[in-house]
GROMACS .gro file of N, CA and C in nm:
model
  444
    1MET      N    1   9.616   6.828  -5.425
    1MET     CA    2   9.672   6.702  -5.473
    1MET      C    3   9.742   6.632  -5.357
    2LYS      N    4   9.715   6.506  -5.341
    2LYS     CA    5   9.782   6.426  -5.238
    2LYS      C    6   9.922   6.393  -5.288
    3TRP      N    7  10.023   6.421  -5.209
    3TRP     CA    8  10.164   6.407  -5.246
    3TRP      C    9  10.218   6.282  -5.180
    4ASN      N   10  10.171   6.164  -5.225
    4ASN     CA   11  10.213   6.037  -5.167
    4ASN      C   12  10.338   5.986  -5.236
    5LYS      N   13  10.443   5.970  -5.159
    5LYS     CA   14  10.568   5.920  -5.215
    5LYS      C   15  10.566   5.768  -5.218
    6GLY      N   16  10.639   5.711  -5.313
    6GLY     CA   17  10.644   5.566  -5.330
    6GLY      C   18  10.763   5.504  -5.259
    7ARG      N   19  10.790   5.379  -5.292
    7ARG     CA   20  10.897   5.303  -5.228
    7ARG      C   21  11.030   5.329  -5.297
    8GLY      N   22  11.137   5.308  -5.222
    8GLY     CA   23  11.272   5.321  -5.277
    8GLY      C   24  11.313   5.467  -5.292
    9LYS      N   25  11.438   5.486  -5.331
    9LYS     CA   26  11.490   5.621  -5.345
    9LYS      C   27  11.415   5.702  -5.449
   10LEU      N   28  11.380   5.640  -5.561
   10LEU     CA   29  11.308   5.713  -5.665
   10LEU      C   30  11.160   5.730  -5.633
   11GLY      N   31  11.112   5.666  -5.527
   11GLY     CA   32  10.974   5.681  -5.484
   11GLY      C   33  10.937   5.824  -5.450
   12THR      N   34  11.038   5.904  -5.421
   12THR     CA   35  11.018   6.046  -5.395
   12THR      C   36  10.942   6.112  -5.511
   13PHE      N   37  10.963   6.060  -5.632
   13PHE     CA   38  10.906   6.122  -5.751
   13PHE      C   39  10.772   6.061  -5.792
   14ALA      N   40  10.720   5.965  -5.716
   14ALA     CA   41  10.594   5.898  -5.751
   14ALA      C   42  10.479   5.996  -5.775
   15PRO      N   43  10.466   6.106  -5.699
   15PRO     CA   44  10.354   6.197  -5.725
   15PRO      C   45  10.360   6.264  -5.863
   16LEU      N   46  10.477   6.263  -5.925
   16LEU     CA   47  10.492   6.329  -6.055
   16LEU      C   48  10.467   6.236  -6.173
   17LEU      N   49  10.457   6.105  -6.149
   17LEU     CA   50  10.437   6.011  -6.259
   17LEU      C   51  10.308   6.042  -6.334
   18GLY      N   52  10.316   6.036  -6.466
   18GLY     CA   53  10.200   6.065  -6.549
   18GLY      C   54  10.231   6.175  -6.649
   19LYS      N   55  10.124   6.222  -6.715
   19LYS     CA   56  10.138   6.327  -6.817
   19LYS      C   57  10.072   6.454  -6.766
   20TRP      N   58  10.145   6.564  -6.776
   20TRP     CA   59  10.105   6.692  -6.719
   20TRP      C   60  10.114   6.802  -6.822
   21ILE      N   61  10.037   6.910  -6.800
   21ILE     CA   62  10.042   7.023  -6.891
   21ILE      C   63  10.026   7.154  -6.814
   22ALA      N   64  10.098   7.256  -6.860
   22ALA     CA   65  10.086   7.392  -6.805
   22ALA      C   66  10.056   7.486  -6.921
   23ASN      N   67   9.978   7.587  -6.893
   23ASN     CA   68   9.946   7.692  -6.992
   23ASN      C   69   9.888   7.632  -7.121
   24GLU      N   70   9.798   7.538  -7.106
   24GLU     CA   71   9.743   7.467  -7.223
   24GLU      C   72   9.686   7.563  -7.326
   25GLY      N   73   9.732   7.548  -7.450
   25GLY     CA   74   9.684   7.629  -7.562
   25GLY      C   75   9.735   7.772  -7.565
   26SER      N   76   9.824   7.807  -7.474
   26SER     CA   77   9.872   7.945  -7.466
   26SER      C   78   9.956   7.983  -7.587
   27ALA      N   79   9.934   8.103  -7.637
   27ALA     CA   80  10.016   8.159  -7.745
   27ALA      C   81  10.107   8.270  -7.692
   28GLU      N   82  10.100   8.293  -7.560
   28GLU     CA   83  10.182   8.398  -7.498
   28GLU      C   84  10.328   8.356  -7.496
   29GLU      N   85  10.414   8.446  -7.539
   29GLU     CA   86  10.557   8.416  -7.544
   29GLU      C   87  10.615   8.393  -7.405
   30GLN      N   88  10.567   8.467  -7.306
   30GLN     CA   89  10.620   8.454  -7.170
   30GLN      C   90  10.557   8.339  -7.091
   31LYS      N   91  10.448   8.282  -7.143
   31LYS     CA   92  10.381   8.170  -7.076
   31LYS      C   93  10.346   8.062  -7.179
   32PRO      N   94  10.447   7.999  -7.238
   32PRO     CA   95  10.418   7.899  -7.342
   32PRO      C   96  10.359   7.771  -7.282
   33GLU      N   97  10.285   7.699  -7.366
   33GLU     CA   98  10.238   7.568  -7.325
   33GLU      C   99  10.358   7.478  -7.300
   34CYS      N  100  10.352   7.400  -7.193
   34CYS     CA  101  10.459   7.307  -7.160
   34CYS      C  102  10.397   7.175  -7.116
   35GLN      N  103  10.446   7.066  -7.171
   35GLN     CA  104  10.400   6.932  -7.135
   35GLN      C  105  10.515   6.856  -7.070
   36ARG      N  106  10.485   6.787  -6.960
   36ARG     CA  107  10.583   6.704  -6.890
   36ARG      C  108  10.526   6.565  -6.872
   37SER      N  109  10.608   6.465  -6.900
   37SER     CA  110  10.567   6.326  -6.885
   37SER      C  111  10.675   6.253  -6.806
   38PHE      N  112  10.635   6.192  -6.694
   38PHE     CA  113  10.726   6.116  -6.608
   38PHE      C  114  10.685   5.969  -6.611
   39GLU      N  115  10.783   5.880  -6.634
   39GLU     CA  116  10.754   5.736  -6.629
   39GLU      C  117  10.879   5.659  -6.589
   40TYR      N  118  10.857   5.545  -6.522
   40TYR     CA  119  10.969   5.456  -6.491
   40TYR      C  120  11.016   5.388  -6.619
   41VAL      N  121  11.148   5.372  -6.632
   41VAL     CA  122  11.208   5.302  -6.747
   41VAL      C  123  11.325   5.218  -6.698
   42LEU      N  124  11.376   5.133  -6.788
   42LEU     CA  125  11.495   5.052  -6.762
   42LEU      C  126  11.482   4.972  -6.632
   43ASP      N  127  11.378   4.888  -6.629
   43ASP     CA  128  11.351   4.801  -6.515
   43ASP      C  129  11.332   4.880  -6.386
   44ASN      N  130  11.268   4.996  -6.398
   44ASN     CA  131  11.238   5.086  -6.285
   44ASN      C  132  11.362   5.141  -6.215
   45LYS      N  133  11.475   5.139  -6.283
   45LYS     CA  134  11.599   5.194  -6.226
   45LYS      C  135  11.610   5.345  -6.249
   46PHE      N  136  11.532   5.396  -6.345
   46PHE     CA  137  11.534   5.538  -6.378
   46PHE      C  138  11.392   5.588  -6.401
   47ILE      N  139  11.377   5.719  -6.391
   47ILE     CA  140  11.255   5.786  -6.434
   47ILE      C  141  11.291   5.868  -6.555
   48LYS      N  142  11.212   5.851  -6.661
   48LYS     CA  143  11.233   5.930  -6.782
   48LYS      C  144  11.136   6.048  -6.778
   49LEU      N  145  11.191   6.167  -6.794
   49LEU     CA  146  11.112   6.289  -6.803
   49LEU      C  147  11.124   6.343  -6.945
   50GLU      N  148  11.011   6.355  -7.012
   50GLU     CA  149  11.006   6.413  -7.146
   50GLU      C  150  10.934   6.547  -7.133
   51VAL      N  151  10.998   6.653  -7.183
   51VAL     CA  152  10.940   6.787  -7.176
   51VAL      C  153  10.927   6.843  -7.316
   52LEU      N  154  10.811   6.902  -7.344
   52LEU     CA  155  10.786   6.968  -7.472
   52LEU      C  156  10.737   7.109  -7.444
   53TRP      N  157  10.817   7.207  -7.486
   53TRP     CA  158  10.778   7.347  -7.478
   53TRP      C  159  10.726   7.387  -7.616
   54LYS      N  160  10.603   7.437  -7.623
   54LYS     CA  161  10.543   7.482  -7.749
   54LYS      C  162  10.571   7.632  -7.763
   55LEU      N  163  10.688   7.664  -7.818
   55LEU     CA  164  10.727   7.803  -7.835
   55LEU      C  165  10.664   7.862  -7.961
   56LYS      N  166  10.673   7.992  -7.974
   56LYS     CA  167  10.606   8.062  -8.083
   56LYS      C  168  10.645   8.008  -8.221
   57ASN      N  169  10.774   7.990  -8.246
   57ASN     CA  170  10.821   7.951  -8.379
   57ASN      C  171  10.868   7.807  -8.390
   58LYS      N  172  10.879   7.736  -8.276
   58LYS     CA  173  10.927   7.599  -8.281
   58LYS      C  174  10.900   7.528  -8.149
   59ASP      N  175  10.917   7.398  -8.150
   59ASP     CA  176  10.908   7.319  -8.027
   59ASP      C  177  11.047   7.304  -7.969
   60TYR      N  178  11.055   7.303  -7.836
   60TYR     CA  179  11.181   7.282  -7.766
   60TYR      C  180  11.164   7.155  -7.682
   61LEU      N  181  11.254   7.059  -7.700
   61LEU     CA  182  11.242   6.929  -7.633
   61LEU      C  183  11.352   6.909  -7.530
   62ASP      N  184  11.318   6.838  -7.425
   62ASP     CA  185  11.413   6.803  -7.320
   62ASP      C  186  11.390   6.656  -7.285
   63HIS      N  187  11.495   6.577  -7.295
   63HIS     CA  188  11.490   6.436  -7.253
   63HIS      C  189  11.579   6.424  -7.130
   64THR      N  190  11.521   6.383  -7.019
   64THR     CA  191  11.592   6.376  -6.892
   64THR      C  192  11.576   6.237  -6.831
   65LEU      N  193  11.684   6.187  -6.772
   65LEU     CA  194  11.679   6.066  -6.691
   65LEU      C  195  11.708   6.105  -6.547
   66ILE      N  196  11.630   6.050  -6.455
   66ILE     CA  197  11.650   6.068  -6.312
   66ILE      C  198  11.684   5.932  -6.255
   67GLY      N  199  11.793   5.924  -6.181
   67GLY     CA  200  11.835   5.796  -6.124
   67GLY      C  201  11.950   5.814  -6.028
   68LEU      N  202  12.010   5.703  -5.989
   68LEU     CA  203  12.120   5.707  -5.893
   68LEU      C  204  12.253   5.709  -5.966
   69ASN      N  205  12.345   5.792  -5.917
   69ASN     CA  206  12.481   5.792  -5.972
   69ASN      C  207  12.564   5.686  -5.899
   70GLU      N  208  12.694   5.683  -5.928
   70GLU     CA  209  12.781   5.581  -5.867
   70GLU      C  210  12.792   5.596  -5.715
   71LYS      N  211  12.761   5.715  -5.662
   71LYS     CA  212  12.763   5.737  -5.517
   71LYS      C  213  12.627   5.710  -5.453
   72LYS      N  214  12.533   5.660  -5.533
   72LYS     CA  215  12.396   5.631  -5.490
   72LYS      C  216  12.319   5.758  -5.454
   73GLU      N  217  12.359   5.871  -5.515
   73GLU     CA  218  12.286   5.997  -5.499
   73GLU      C  219  12.184   6.007  -5.613
   74ILE      N  220  12.068   6.064  -5.583
   74ILE     CA  221  11.969   6.086  -5.688
   74ILE      C  222  12.014   6.205  -5.772
   75CYS      N  223  12.023   6.182  -5.902
   75CYS     CA  224  12.071   6.284  -5.996
   75CYS      C  225  11.980   6.290  -6.117
   76PHE      N  226  12.000   6.396  -6.197
   76PHE     CA  227  11.936   6.400  -6.328
   76PHE      C  228  12.041   6.426  -6.434
   77TRP      N  229  12.013   6.377  -6.554
   77TRP     CA  230  12.094   6.400  -6.673
   77TRP      C  231  11.998   6.448  -6.781
   78SER      N  232  12.016   6.570  -6.829
   78SER     CA  233  11.922   6.632  -6.922
   78SER      C  234  11.989   6.663  -7.055
   79PHE      N  235  11.916   6.638  -7.164
   79PHE     CA  236  11.965   6.664  -7.300
   79PHE      C  237  11.854   6.736  -7.376
   80THR      N  238  11.888   6.850  -7.437
   80THR     CA  239  11.786   6.934  -7.499
   80THR      C  240  11.805   6.948  -7.649
   81SER      N  241  11.697   6.989  -7.716
   81SER     CA  242  11.697   6.998  -7.862
   81SER      C  243  11.788   7.107  -7.917
   82ASP      N  244  11.840   7.194  -7.832
   82ASP     CA  245  11.937   7.294  -7.879
   82ASP      C  246  12.080   7.243  -7.867
   83GLY      N  247  12.095   7.114  -7.833
   83GLY     CA  248  12.227   7.052  -7.826
   83GLY      C  249  12.295   7.065  -7.691
   84LYS      N  250  12.229   7.125  -7.594
   84LYS     CA  251  12.290   7.143  -7.462
   84LYS      C  252  12.255   7.025  -7.372
   85ASN      N  253  12.328   7.015  -7.261
   85ASN     CA  254  12.297   6.913  -7.161
   85ASN      C  255  12.336   6.966  -7.024
   86SER      N  256  12.277   6.907  -6.922
   86SER     CA  257  12.308   6.946  -6.785
   86SER      C  258  12.294   6.825  -6.695
   87HIS      N  259  12.349   6.838  -6.576
   87HIS     CA  260  12.350   6.731  -6.477
   87HIS      C  261  12.335   6.796  -6.340
   88GLY      N  262  12.252   6.739  -6.256
   88GLY     CA  263  12.234   6.795  -6.123
   88GLY      C  264  12.209   6.687  -6.021
   89VAL      N  265  12.208   6.727  -5.895
   89VAL     CA  266  12.192   6.633  -5.784
   89VAL      C  267  12.076   6.681  -5.696
   90LEU      N  268  12.005   6.584  -5.637
   90LEU     CA  269  11.894   6.615  -5.547
   90LEU      C  270  11.945   6.705  -5.434
   91THR      N  271  11.865   6.804  -5.398
   91THR     CA  272  11.903   6.897  -5.293
   91THR      C  273  11.781   6.934  -5.209
   92ASP      N  274  11.804   6.987  -5.091
   92ASP     CA  275  11.697   7.031  -5.003
   92ASP      C  276  11.640   7.163  -5.055
   93VAL      N  277  11.513   7.163  -5.089
   93VAL     CA  278  11.446   7.284  -5.135
   93VAL      C  279  11.324   7.315  -5.047
   94SER      N  280  11.331   7.272  -4.921
   94SER     CA  281  11.218   7.290  -4.830
   94SER      C  282  11.192   7.437  -4.796
   95ASP      N  283  11.285   7.527  -4.833
   95ASP     CA  284  11.259   7.670  -4.814
   95ASP      C  285  11.150   7.718  -4.911
   96ILE      N  286  11.126   7.644  -5.018
   96ILE     CA  287  11.022   7.679  -5.115
   96ILE      C  288  10.886   7.628  -5.066
   97HIS      N  289  10.883   7.504  -5.022
   97HIS     CA  290  10.761   7.440  -4.971
   97HIS      C  291  10.807   7.319  -4.890
   98PRO      N  292  10.739   7.287  -4.779
   98PRO     CA  293  10.783   7.174  -4.695
   98PRO      C  294  10.793   7.040  -4.769
   99GLU      N  295  10.712   7.020  -4.873
   99GLU     CA  296  10.713   6.893  -4.947
   99GLU      C  297  10.786   6.902  -5.081
  100ALA      N  298  10.850   7.014  -5.107
  100ALA     CA  299  10.917   7.033  -5.237
  100ALA      C  300  11.033   6.936  -5.255
  101ILE      N  301  11.051   6.891  -5.380
  101ILE     CA  302  11.167   6.811  -5.417
  101ILE      C  303  11.237   6.883  -5.531
  102GLY      N  304  11.370   6.882  -5.528
  102GLY     CA  305  11.440   6.958  -5.631
  102GLY      C  306  11.584   6.917  -5.649
  103PHE      N  307  11.643   6.978  -5.749
  103PHE     CA  308  11.781   6.952  -5.788
  103PHE      C  309  11.858   7.083  -5.796
  104VAL      N  310  11.988   7.073  -5.776
  104VAL     CA  311  12.078   7.186  -5.799
  104VAL      C  312  12.180   7.143  -5.903
  105ALA      N  313  12.218   7.239  -5.990
  105ALA     CA  314  12.311   7.208  -6.098
  105ALA      C  315  12.404   7.327  -6.122
  106GLU      N  316  12.525   7.295  -6.161
  106GLU     CA  317  12.620   7.399  -6.203
  106GLU      C  318  12.603   7.418  -6.353
  107MET      N  319  12.563   7.538  -6.391
  107MET     CA  320  12.538   7.571  -6.530
  107MET      C  321  12.646   7.669  -6.578
  108PRO      N  322  12.660   7.688  -6.710
  108PRO     CA  323  12.759   7.784  -6.759
  108PRO      C  324  12.741   7.924  -6.699
  109ALA      N  325  12.616   7.964  -6.671
  109ALA     CA  326  12.591   8.097  -6.615
  109ALA      C  327  12.595   8.100  -6.462
  110GLY      N  328  12.619   7.984  -6.398
  110GLY     CA  329  12.623   7.979  -6.252
  110GLY      C  330  12.537   7.867  -6.197
  111THR      N  331  12.511   7.872  -6.067
  111THR     CA  332  12.434   7.769  -5.998
  111THR      C  333  12.284   7.793  -6.018
  112ALA      N  334  12.213   7.686  -6.050
  112ALA     CA  335  12.068   7.694  -6.068
  112ALA      C  336  12.003   7.577  -5.995
  113ARG      N  337  11.877   7.594  -5.962
  113ARG     CA  338  11.801   7.484  -5.904
  113ARG      C  339  11.661   7.483  -5.963
  114GLN      N  340  11.602   7.365  -5.961
  114GLN     CA  341  11.463   7.350  -6.001
  114GLN      C  342  11.391   7.273  -5.892
  115ALA      N  343  11.264   7.300  -5.876
  115ALA     CA  344  11.188   7.234  -5.770
  115ALA      C  345  11.045   7.207  -5.814
  116TYR      N  346  10.989   7.103  -5.754
  116TYR     CA  347  10.849   7.064  -5.774
  116TYR      C  348  10.785   7.057  -5.636
  117TRP      N  349  10.660   7.103  -5.625
  117TRP     CA  350  10.586   7.086  -5.501
  117TRP      C  351  10.437   7.082  -5.531
  118PRO      N  352  10.359   7.020  -5.440
  118PRO     CA  353  10.217   7.001  -5.469
  118PRO      C  354  10.136   7.129  -5.460
  119ASP      N  355  10.039   7.140  -5.549
  119ASP     CA  356   9.931   7.237  -5.534
  119ASP      C  357   9.826   7.162  -5.452
  120GLU      N  358   9.787   7.218  -5.342
  120GLU     CA  359   9.697   7.147  -5.250
  120GLU      C  360   9.565   7.109  -5.317
  121GLU      N  361   9.526   7.181  -5.423
  121GLU     CA  362   9.398   7.154  -5.489
  121GLU      C  363   9.411   7.068  -5.614
  122ASN      N  364   9.512   7.097  -5.699
  122ASN     CA  365   9.516   7.027  -5.828
  122ASN      C  366   9.653   7.042  -5.893
  123GLY      N  367   9.727   6.934  -5.906
  123GLY     CA  368   9.853   6.938  -5.979
  123GLY      C  369   9.973   6.975  -5.893
  124PHE      N  370  10.071   7.037  -5.961
  124PHE     CA  371  10.193   7.076  -5.890
  124PHE      C  372  10.254   7.200  -5.954
  125PHE      N  373  10.344   7.262  -5.879
  125PHE     CA  374  10.420   7.376  -5.928
  125PHE      C  375  10.561   7.332  -5.962
  126TRP      N  376  10.621   7.400  -6.059
  126TRP     CA  377  10.761   7.377  -6.098
  126TRP      C  378  10.826   7.513  -6.116
  127VAL      N  379  10.946   7.528  -6.062
  127VAL     CA  380  11.020   7.654  -6.075
  127VAL      C  381  11.165   7.627  -6.112
  128VAL      N  382  11.227   7.729  -6.170
  128VAL     CA  383  11.372   7.732  -6.190
  128VAL      C  384  11.421   7.862  -6.130
  129GLU      N  385  11.530   7.853  -6.054
  129GLU     CA  386  11.588   7.970  -5.988
  129GLU      C  387  11.739   7.971  -6.008
  130SER      N  388  11.794   8.091  -6.014
  130SER     CA  389  11.939   8.106  -6.021
  130SER      C  390  11.988   8.160  -5.887
  131GLN      N  391  12.108   8.120  -5.849
  131GLN     CA  392  12.163   8.165  -5.722
  131GLN      C  393  12.231   8.300  -5.740
  132THR      N  394  12.199   8.392  -5.649
  132THR     CA  395  12.260   8.524  -5.649
  132THR      C  396  12.326   8.546  -5.514
  133LYS      N  397  12.394   8.657  -5.498
  133LYS     CA  398  12.456   8.689  -5.369
  133LYS      C  399  12.352   8.704  -5.259
  134LYS      N  400  12.230   8.743  -5.296
  134LYS     CA  401  12.123   8.765  -5.198
  134LYS      C  402  12.033   8.644  -5.177
  135GLY      N  403  12.057   8.537  -5.252
  135GLY     CA  404  11.971   8.419  -5.239
  135GLY      C  405  11.933   8.363  -5.374
  136TRP      N  406  11.809   8.320  -5.387
  136TRP     CA  407  11.761   8.258  -5.511
  136TRP      C  408  11.670   8.353  -5.586
  137ASN      N  409  11.692   8.363  -5.717
  137ASN     CA  410  11.612   8.447  -5.805
  137ASN      C  411  11.527   8.358  -5.895
  138ARG      N  412  11.396   8.364  -5.877
  138ARG     CA  413  11.305   8.280  -5.955
  138ARG      C  414  11.281   8.344  -6.091
  139PHE      N  415  11.307   8.269  -6.197
  139PHE     CA  416  11.283   8.325  -6.330
  139PHE      C  417  11.186   8.243  -6.414
  140VAL      N  418  11.146   8.126  -6.366
  140VAL     CA  419  11.040   8.048  -6.432
  140VAL      C  420  10.954   7.986  -6.323
  141GLN      N  421  10.822   7.996  -6.339
  141GLN     CA  422  10.729   7.923  -6.252
  141GLN      C  423  10.610   7.880  -6.336
  142GLN      N  424  10.574   7.753  -6.324
  142GLN     CA  425  10.460   7.700  -6.396
  142GLN      C  426  10.375   7.614  -6.303
  143HIS      N  427  10.246   7.608  -6.334
  143HIS     CA  428  10.153   7.524  -6.261
  143HIS      C  429  10.105   7.415  -6.357
  144PHE      N  430  10.128   7.289  -6.320
  144PHE     CA  431  10.092   7.176  -6.405
  144PHE      C  432   9.968   7.105  -6.352
  145LYS      N  433   9.885   7.063  -6.447
  145LYS     CA  434   9.767   6.982  -6.417
  145LYS      C  435   9.775   6.855  -6.500
  146LEU      N  436   9.707   6.750  -6.456
  146LEU     CA  437   9.705   6.626  -6.533
  146LEU      C  438   9.654   6.653  -6.674
  147LYS      N  439   9.723   6.597  -6.771
  147LYS     CA  440   9.683   6.613  -6.911
  147LYS      C  441   9.568   6.518  -6.940
  148LYS      N  442   9.465   6.569  -7.004
  148LYS     CA  443   9.346   6.487  -7.036
  148LYS      C  444   9.366   6.412  -7.164
   0.00000   0.00000   0.00000
């Protein structure tokens, strides 16, 4: 996948725009189907990320806005169907992949980060990691392809 970034601060996320799917049709509990949709909203001042996890007994939803905070830093604000929310700021995740883009957030259980980077052939990878004394511990990784 060509990882062409767009204009402006939010142009970093241009390669992610569109509708994506991982583990399509999966019934595996450890690898559930996940859909991600990225689009510009609010006069292109924000990117809206809609996430749908197709879990065994229910759907889990995440509504996220990506945009600039009052300090002009790229941030995300996430709200989930279990009533939780989180907030994070863009961070350097080039240790994962040279073209990776990601966020770091302070969560109730500690510091976490998520990152996206291109699959050279098709789509992109997404991970979530928690910070430990020894570094980063990856506990979720998915490969997304364009949704048909």
